[in-house]
Structure formats: C-alpha cells, structure tokens
Tab-separated table of C-alpha atoms in Angstrom:
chain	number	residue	atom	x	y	z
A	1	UNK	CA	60.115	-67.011	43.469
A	2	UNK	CA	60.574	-65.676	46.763
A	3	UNK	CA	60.996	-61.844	46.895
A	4	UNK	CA	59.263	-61.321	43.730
A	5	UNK	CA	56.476	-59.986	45.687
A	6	UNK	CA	59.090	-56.812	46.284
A	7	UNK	CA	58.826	-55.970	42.411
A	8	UNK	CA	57.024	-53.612	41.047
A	9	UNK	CA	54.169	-54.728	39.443
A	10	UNK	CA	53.684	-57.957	41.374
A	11	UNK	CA	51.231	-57.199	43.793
A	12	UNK	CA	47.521	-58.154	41.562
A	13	UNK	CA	45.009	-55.151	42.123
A	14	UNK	CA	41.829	-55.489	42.794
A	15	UNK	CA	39.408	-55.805	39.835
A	16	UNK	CA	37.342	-53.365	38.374
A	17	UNK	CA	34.379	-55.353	37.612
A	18	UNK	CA	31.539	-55.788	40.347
A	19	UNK	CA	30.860	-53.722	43.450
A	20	UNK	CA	33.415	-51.593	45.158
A	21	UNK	CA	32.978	-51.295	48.571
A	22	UNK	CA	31.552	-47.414	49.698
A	23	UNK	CA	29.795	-47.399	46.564
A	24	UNK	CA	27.040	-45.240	49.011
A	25	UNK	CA	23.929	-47.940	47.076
A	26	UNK	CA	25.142	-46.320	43.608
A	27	UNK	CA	24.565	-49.283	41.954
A	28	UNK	CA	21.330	-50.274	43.820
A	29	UNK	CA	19.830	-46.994	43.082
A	30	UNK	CA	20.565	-47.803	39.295
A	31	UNK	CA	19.153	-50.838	38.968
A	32	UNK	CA	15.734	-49.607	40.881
A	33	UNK	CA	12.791	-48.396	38.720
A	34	UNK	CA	11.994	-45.508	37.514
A	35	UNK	CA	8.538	-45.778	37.021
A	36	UNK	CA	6.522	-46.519	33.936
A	37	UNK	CA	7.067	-44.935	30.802
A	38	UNK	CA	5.260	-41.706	29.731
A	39	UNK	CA	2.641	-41.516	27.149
A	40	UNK	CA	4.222	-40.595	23.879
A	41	UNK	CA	1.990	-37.622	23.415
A	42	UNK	CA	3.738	-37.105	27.031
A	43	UNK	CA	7.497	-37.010	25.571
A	44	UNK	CA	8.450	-33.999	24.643
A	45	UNK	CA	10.328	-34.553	22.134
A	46	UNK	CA	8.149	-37.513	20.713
A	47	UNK	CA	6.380	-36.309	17.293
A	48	UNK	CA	2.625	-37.428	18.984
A	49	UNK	CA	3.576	-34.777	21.594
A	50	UNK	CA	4.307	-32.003	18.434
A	51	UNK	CA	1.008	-33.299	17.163
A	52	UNK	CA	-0.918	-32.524	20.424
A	53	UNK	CA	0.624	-29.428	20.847
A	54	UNK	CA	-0.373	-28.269	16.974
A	55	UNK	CA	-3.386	-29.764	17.696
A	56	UNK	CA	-4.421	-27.443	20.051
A	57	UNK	CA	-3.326	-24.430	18.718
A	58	UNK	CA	-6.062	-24.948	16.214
A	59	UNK	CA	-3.214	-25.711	13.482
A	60	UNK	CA	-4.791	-29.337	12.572
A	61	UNK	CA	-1.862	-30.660	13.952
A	62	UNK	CA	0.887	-29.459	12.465
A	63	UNK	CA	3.516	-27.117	13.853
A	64	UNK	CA	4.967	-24.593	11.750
A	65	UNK	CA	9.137	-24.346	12.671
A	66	UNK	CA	9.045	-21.783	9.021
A	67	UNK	CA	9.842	-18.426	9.448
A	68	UNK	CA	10.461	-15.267	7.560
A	69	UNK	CA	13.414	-13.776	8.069
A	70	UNK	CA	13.980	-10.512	6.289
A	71	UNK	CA	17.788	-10.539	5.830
A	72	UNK	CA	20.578	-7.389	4.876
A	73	UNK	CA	22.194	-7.331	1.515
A	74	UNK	CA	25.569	-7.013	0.766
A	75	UNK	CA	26.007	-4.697	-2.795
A	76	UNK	CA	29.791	-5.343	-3.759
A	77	UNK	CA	32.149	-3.825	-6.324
A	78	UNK	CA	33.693	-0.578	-6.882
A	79	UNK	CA	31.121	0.200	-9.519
A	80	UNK	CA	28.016	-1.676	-7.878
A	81	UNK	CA	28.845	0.937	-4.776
A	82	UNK	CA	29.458	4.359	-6.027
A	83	UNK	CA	25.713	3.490	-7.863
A	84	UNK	CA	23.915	2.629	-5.000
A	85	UNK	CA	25.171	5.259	-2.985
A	86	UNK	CA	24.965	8.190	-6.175
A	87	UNK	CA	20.878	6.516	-5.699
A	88	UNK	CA	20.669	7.262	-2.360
A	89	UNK	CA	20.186	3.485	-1.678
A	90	UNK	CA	19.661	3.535	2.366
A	91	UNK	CA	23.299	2.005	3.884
A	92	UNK	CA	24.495	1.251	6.568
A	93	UNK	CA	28.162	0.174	6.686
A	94	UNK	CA	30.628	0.904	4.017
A	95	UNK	CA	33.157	-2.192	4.146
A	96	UNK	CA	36.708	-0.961	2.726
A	97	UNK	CA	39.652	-3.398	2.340
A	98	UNK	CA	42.898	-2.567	4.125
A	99	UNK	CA	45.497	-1.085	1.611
A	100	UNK	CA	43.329	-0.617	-0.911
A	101	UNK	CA	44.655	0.642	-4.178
A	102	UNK	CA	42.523	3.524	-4.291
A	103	UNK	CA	40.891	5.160	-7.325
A	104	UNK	CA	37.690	8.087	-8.217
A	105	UNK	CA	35.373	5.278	-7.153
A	106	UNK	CA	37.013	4.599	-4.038
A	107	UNK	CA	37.397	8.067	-3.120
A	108	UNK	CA	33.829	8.982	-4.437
A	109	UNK	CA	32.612	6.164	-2.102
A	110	UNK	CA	34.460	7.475	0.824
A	111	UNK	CA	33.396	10.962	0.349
A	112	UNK	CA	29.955	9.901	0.025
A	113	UNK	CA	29.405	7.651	3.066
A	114	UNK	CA	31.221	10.727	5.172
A	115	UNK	CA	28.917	13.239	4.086
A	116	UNK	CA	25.677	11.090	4.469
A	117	UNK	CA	27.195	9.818	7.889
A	118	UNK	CA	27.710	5.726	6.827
A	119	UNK	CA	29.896	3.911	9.182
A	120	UNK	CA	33.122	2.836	7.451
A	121	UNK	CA	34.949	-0.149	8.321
A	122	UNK	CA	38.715	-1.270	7.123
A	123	UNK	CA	37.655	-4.704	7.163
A	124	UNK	CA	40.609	-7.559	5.813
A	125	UNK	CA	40.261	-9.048	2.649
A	126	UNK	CA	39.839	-12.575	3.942
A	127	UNK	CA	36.250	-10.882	5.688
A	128	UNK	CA	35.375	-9.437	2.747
A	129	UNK	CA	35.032	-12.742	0.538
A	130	UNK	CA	32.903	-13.780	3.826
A	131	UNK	CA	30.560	-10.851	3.556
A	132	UNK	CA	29.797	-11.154	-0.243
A	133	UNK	CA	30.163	-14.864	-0.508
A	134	UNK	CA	33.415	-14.879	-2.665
A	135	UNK	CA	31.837	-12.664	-5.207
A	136	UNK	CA	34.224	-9.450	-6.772
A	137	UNK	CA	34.291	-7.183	-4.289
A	138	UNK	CA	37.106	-5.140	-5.536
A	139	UNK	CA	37.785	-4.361	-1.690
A	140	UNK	CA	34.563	-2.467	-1.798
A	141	UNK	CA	31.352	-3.317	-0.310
A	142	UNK	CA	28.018	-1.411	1.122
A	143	UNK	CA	25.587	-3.515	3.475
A	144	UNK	CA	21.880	-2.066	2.366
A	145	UNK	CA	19.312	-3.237	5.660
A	146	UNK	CA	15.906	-5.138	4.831
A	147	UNK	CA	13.314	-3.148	2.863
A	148	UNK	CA	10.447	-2.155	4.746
A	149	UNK	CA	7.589	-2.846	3.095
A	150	UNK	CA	3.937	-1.979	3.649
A	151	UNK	CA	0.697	-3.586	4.160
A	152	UNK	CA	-1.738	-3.678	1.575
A	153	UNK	CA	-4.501	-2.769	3.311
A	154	UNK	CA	-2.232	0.792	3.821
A	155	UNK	CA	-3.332	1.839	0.675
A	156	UNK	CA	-6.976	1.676	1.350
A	157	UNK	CA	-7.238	5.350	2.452
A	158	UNK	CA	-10.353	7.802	2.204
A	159	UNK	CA	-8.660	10.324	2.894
A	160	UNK	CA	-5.654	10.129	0.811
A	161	UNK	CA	-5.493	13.297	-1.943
A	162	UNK	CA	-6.385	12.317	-4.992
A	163	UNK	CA	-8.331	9.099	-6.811
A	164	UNK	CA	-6.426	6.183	-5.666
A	165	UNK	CA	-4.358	4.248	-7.602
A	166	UNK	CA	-2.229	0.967	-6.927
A	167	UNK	CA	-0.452	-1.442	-8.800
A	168	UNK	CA	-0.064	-5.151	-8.355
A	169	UNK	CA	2.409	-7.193	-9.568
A	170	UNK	CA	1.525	-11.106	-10.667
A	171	UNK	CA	5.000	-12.680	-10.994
A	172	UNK	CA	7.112	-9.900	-11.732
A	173	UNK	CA	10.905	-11.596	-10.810
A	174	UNK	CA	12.975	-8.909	-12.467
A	175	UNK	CA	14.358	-6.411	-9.704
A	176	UNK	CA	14.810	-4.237	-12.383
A	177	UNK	CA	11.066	-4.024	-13.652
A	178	UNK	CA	9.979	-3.554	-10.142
A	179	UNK	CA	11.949	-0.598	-9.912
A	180	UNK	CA	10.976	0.954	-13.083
A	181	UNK	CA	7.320	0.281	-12.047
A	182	UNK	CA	7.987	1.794	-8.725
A	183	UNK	CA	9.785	5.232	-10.776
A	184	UNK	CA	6.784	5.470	-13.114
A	185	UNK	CA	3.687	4.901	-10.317
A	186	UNK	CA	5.587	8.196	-8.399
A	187	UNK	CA	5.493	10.168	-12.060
A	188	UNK	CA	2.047	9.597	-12.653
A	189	UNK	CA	0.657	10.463	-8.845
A	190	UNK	CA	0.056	6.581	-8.397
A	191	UNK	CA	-0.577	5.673	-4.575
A	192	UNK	CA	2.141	2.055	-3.997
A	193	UNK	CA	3.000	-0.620	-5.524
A	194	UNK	CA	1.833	-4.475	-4.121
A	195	UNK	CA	3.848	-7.640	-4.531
A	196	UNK	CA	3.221	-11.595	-3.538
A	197	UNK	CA	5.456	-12.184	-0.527
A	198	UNK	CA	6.635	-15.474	-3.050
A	199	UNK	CA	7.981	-15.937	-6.137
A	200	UNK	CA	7.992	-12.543	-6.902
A	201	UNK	CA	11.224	-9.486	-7.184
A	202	UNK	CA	11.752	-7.661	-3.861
A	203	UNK	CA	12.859	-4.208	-2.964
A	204	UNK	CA	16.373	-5.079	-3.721
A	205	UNK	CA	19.633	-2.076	-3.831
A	206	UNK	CA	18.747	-3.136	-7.585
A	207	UNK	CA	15.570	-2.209	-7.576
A	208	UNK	CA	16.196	0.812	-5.785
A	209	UNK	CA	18.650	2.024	-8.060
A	210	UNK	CA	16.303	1.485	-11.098
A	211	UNK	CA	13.605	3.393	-9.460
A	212	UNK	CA	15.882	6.572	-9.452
A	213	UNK	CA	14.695	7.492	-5.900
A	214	UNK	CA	11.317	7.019	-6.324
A	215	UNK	CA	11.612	4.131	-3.567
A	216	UNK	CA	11.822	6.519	-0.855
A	217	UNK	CA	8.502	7.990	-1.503
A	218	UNK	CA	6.361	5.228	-3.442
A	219	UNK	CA	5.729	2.599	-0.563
A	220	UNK	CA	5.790	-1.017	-1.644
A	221	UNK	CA	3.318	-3.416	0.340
A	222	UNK	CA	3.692	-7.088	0.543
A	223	UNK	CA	0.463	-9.323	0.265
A	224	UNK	CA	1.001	-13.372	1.564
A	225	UNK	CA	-1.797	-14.022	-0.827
A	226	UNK	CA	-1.939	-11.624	-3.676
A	227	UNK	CA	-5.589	-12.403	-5.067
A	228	UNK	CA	-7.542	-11.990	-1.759
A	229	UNK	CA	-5.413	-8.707	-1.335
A	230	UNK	CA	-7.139	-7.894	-4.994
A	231	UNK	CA	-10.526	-9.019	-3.448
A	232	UNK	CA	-9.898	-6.599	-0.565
A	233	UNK	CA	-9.767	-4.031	-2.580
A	234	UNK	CA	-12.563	-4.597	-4.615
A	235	UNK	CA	-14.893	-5.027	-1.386
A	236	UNK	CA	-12.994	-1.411	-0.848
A	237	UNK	CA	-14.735	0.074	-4.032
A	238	UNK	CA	-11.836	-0.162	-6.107
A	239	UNK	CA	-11.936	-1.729	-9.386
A	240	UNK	CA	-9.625	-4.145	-10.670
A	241	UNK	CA	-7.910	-3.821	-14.442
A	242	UNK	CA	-5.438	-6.580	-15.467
A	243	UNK	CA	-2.880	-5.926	-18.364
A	244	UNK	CA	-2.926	-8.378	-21.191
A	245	UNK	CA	-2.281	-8.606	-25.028
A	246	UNK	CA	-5.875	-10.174	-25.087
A	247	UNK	CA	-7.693	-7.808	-23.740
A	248	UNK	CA	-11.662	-7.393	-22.913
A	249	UNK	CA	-11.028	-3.207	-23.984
A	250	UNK	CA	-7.905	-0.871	-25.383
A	251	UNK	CA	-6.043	1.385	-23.207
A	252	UNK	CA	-7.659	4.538	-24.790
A	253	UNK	CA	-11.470	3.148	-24.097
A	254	UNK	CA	-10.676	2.388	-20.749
A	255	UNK	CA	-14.189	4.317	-19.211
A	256	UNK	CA	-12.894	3.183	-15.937
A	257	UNK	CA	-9.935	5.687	-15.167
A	258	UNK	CA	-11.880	7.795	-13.364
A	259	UNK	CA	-12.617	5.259	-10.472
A	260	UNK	CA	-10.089	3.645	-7.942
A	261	UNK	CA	-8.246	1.444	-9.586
A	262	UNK	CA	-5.977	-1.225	-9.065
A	263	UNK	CA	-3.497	-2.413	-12.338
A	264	UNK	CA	-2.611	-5.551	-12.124
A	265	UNK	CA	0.788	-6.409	-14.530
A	266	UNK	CA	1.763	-9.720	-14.961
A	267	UNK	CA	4.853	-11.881	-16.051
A	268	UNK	CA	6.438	-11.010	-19.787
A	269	UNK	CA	6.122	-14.471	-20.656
A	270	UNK	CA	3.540	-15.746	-18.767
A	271	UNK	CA	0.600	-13.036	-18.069
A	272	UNK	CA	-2.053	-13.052	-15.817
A	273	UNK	CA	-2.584	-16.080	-13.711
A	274	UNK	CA	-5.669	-17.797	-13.931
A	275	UNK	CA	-7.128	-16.683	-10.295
A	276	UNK	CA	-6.068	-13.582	-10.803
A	277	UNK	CA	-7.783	-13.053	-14.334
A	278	UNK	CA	-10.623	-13.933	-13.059
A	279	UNK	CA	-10.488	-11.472	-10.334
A	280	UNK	CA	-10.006	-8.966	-12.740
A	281	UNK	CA	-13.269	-6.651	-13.438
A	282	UNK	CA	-11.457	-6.118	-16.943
A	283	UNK	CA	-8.615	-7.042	-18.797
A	284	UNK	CA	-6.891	-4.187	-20.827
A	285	UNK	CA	-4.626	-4.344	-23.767
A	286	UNK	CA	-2.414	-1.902	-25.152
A	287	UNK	CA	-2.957	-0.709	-28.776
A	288	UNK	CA	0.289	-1.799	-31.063
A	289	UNK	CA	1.186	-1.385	-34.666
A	290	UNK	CA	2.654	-4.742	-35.278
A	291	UNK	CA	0.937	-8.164	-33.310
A	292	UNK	CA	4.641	-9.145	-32.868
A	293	UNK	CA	5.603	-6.676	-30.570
A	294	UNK	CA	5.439	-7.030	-27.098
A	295	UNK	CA	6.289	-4.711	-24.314
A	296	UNK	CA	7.974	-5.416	-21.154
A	297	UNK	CA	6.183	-5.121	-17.527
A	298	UNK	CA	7.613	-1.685	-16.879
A	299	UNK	CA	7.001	0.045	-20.497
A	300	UNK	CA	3.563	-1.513	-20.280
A	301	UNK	CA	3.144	0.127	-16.716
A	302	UNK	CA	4.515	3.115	-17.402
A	303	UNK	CA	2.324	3.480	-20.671
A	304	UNK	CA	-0.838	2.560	-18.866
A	305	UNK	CA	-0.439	5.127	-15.870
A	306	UNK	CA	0.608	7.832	-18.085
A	307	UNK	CA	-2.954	7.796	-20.067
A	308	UNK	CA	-4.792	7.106	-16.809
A	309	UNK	CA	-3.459	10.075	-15.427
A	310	UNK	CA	-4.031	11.965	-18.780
A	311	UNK	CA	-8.000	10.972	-18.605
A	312	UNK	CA	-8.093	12.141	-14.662
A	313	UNK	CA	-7.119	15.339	-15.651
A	314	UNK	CA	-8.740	15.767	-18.953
C-alpha cells in the first residue's frame, strides 16, 4: 500500500548472513591456514607431551602432580582448649565467638593465650562452624600450626651425650600411643622417636597433650620409607630390636642394651611387619604372668626403655 514504506518497521534490513562490507579481510584471514598441526608430544597439554616431559626428568614417564602438604589443625571445644593450652600445645590463634556466654574455661583460655602472647580473634559463629568443619566448638577454638618433624638421619650423632637410643614406630595410628611413647623415650634419656610418613599417627595437639610436654624436647623424625631408615641405622652401628609376644629373647636377657639401639614397636593387633621383622637383628618379648595378656604400644615402650636404661646404668 502506498505510504506503508513511512511505518516503522517497513523498511527490510540488510541480512546478517554473508560478508559485510569493511569487514578489513576478517573473514579471509579466517578461512586461511594455519599451518599443520603440531606433534602431539608438541601440545602442551596433550598427555604424549606429559609423557616426554616425565620422560626426561628420568621419572619413566610419569609426572608426579602429588604433593605433601603439611596442614594447621583446628582443636575445638571449651574443654579440648583449656587442655591444649594447660599442655603448652604451640598455638597460634585463639578463635572466640562474639557474645560468648562465658565461663572458668573461657576465662582460663583467655588468660592463658594473654599471658603466652596468642593472638585472639572474636570471630562470628557462622566462621567458626567453617574453621572446625561443623564440629562443637562451644564458641571456642585454638589453631595448633604443622608439627615440625625431623629427619631420621638427625639422630645419627657421634657426638650426642650418651649411648643412643631411638624408637621406631611400625603402624602405630593411635595419637595417643605416640604421645605416651614420646613422654616415656624423654624419661628414660631416649634420643627421638621415628614414624612412616603413611599410615601411621602424627604429632597431633592429641598427641602433644598425651606426651605431657615431652614433645617440645623429644624430636620426632619422619622416614618416607621406614625399613631403609632401619637399614640406615644399622649401616650406622646401631642395632635393631623389634618388640613382639614371640620373641627370639626376654626383656631381662636382652645382652644388647649396652649398644645403640633402635626399638622398633609395632601395631597392638597386628605386630611387626614382615620387612621389618626381618630387619630386625632380634625380636624381644616381654615376660608376662598370664599368655592372655597383652600390653598396649606405649606400656610395652615404656616398660622396655625403663630396663634398658636400668642395664646402662647398672
């Protein structure tokens, strides 16, 4: 109809498909080559080209993306708290909730971190469940840093004072038992503690707390493979005991006490391993009235280093 090209609307724009003129060659450029295609070993992120790269890094081709990251731990609870910091455990934030109804462990807490100079933070509630991962935190919380641990070559010394003494630990998981063994190798003048980097209890705030201080003068080494840091030592001149209820000789005919030793404890349950059995120069049991009994890995320990030490000095 005439006028209707006077609407709005009427007028048919141009179409988007095909070229637009002042493109600049955009669309020739696309369409050119780009060459031909890279080797995969080439491609960065093409697994031949992770292969390659293992390869010749002497790893037999394999890259390793694993690592160990030693991580802080969060101790939370009014209870949990006003232990670890009555231990000494090393600290180094005291998380408080806002408006908390306080109480003697809340105080005590407070009082504490002051006087050993721990940061405190009024941290919400909401945080808090964060920090501990939704565990009771009773609006009280203490962040312990990573553990520190030796190497177990530390403990091959000379020069130390004193016969040297060390005990391993063949799948101890209990927290608890490590720190016991820890508080009972610093009684009886032992030199550190070793434990497997895997599958094995770490230097926890539970363990720290069980070892009634001892931590912060018995060093605790970790050892990525725990029978060739037993070999070490025997190349050292140590000699290496294992504790077991079959043993090759009783505690109180042990002729070796005298000599650098390494006691090596194993699981409740399980023992010894096999590889590290047969490390083992002997295997020592402990003398009990009934065949029942059994003790656990830090009675056992603590027994066994308190008659070593007796024979050193008698």
């Amino acid at each position: 109809m005439p006028g209707n090209s006077q609407r709005r609307g009427a007028i048919r724009k141009g179409s988007k498909k095909g070229p637009t003129v002042g493109s600049g060659g955009q669309r020739r450029r696309g369409l050119e080559g780009k060459g031909p295609t890279p080797k995969a070993a080439d491609r960065p992120n093409h697994k031949a080209h992770k292969a390659a790269g293992g390869s010749s890094r002497g790893t037999g081709g394999r890259t390793s993306t694993r690592r160990e990251k030693a991580s802080s731990e969060i101790v939370a609870g009014r209870n949990a708290v006003v232990e670890a910091l009555r231990a000494d455990v090393p600290a180094t934030t005291l998380y408080v909730a806002g408006r908390i109804d306080s109480d003697d462990r809340v105080r005590e807490a407070l009082k504490t971190a002051t006087e050993r100079g721990i940061p405190i933070l009024e941290t919400p509630r909401g945080e808090l469940d964060r920090l501990t991962d939704g565990s009771v935190h009773q609006g009280l919380a203490v962040q312990v840093p990573p553990y520190e641990y030796a190497h177990p070559n530390d403990f091959i010394d000379p020069e130390a004072p004193g016969i040297p003494l060390v005990v391993a630990l063949d799948g101890i998981t209990d927290p608890r038992n490590l720190g016991a063994i820890v508080r009972s190798v610093g009684a009886f003048g032992g030199h550190g503690v070793v434990v497997p980097s895997r599958r094995s209890a770490g230097m926890t705030a539970s363990a720290w707390k069980t070892s009634a201080g001892a931590a912060a003068r018995v060093p605790v080494a970790q050892a990525t493979n725990l029978n060739r840091a037993l070999e070490d030592y025997r190349k050292a001149g140590f000699f290496v005991i294992g504790l077991d209820m079959d043993g090759d000789v009783e505690l109180p005919d042990l002729e070796l006490a005298s000599e650098p030793l390494v006691v090596v404890v194993g699981s409740e349950g399980k023992g010894l391993s096999r590889l590290v059995r047969e490390t083992c120069d002997q295997i020592v049991s402990i003398p009990m009235h009934a065949a029942t009994e059994s003790l656990n890995a830090g009675i056992a320990t603590g027994v066994t280093l308190y008659e070593i030490a007796r024979r050193r000095r008698g």
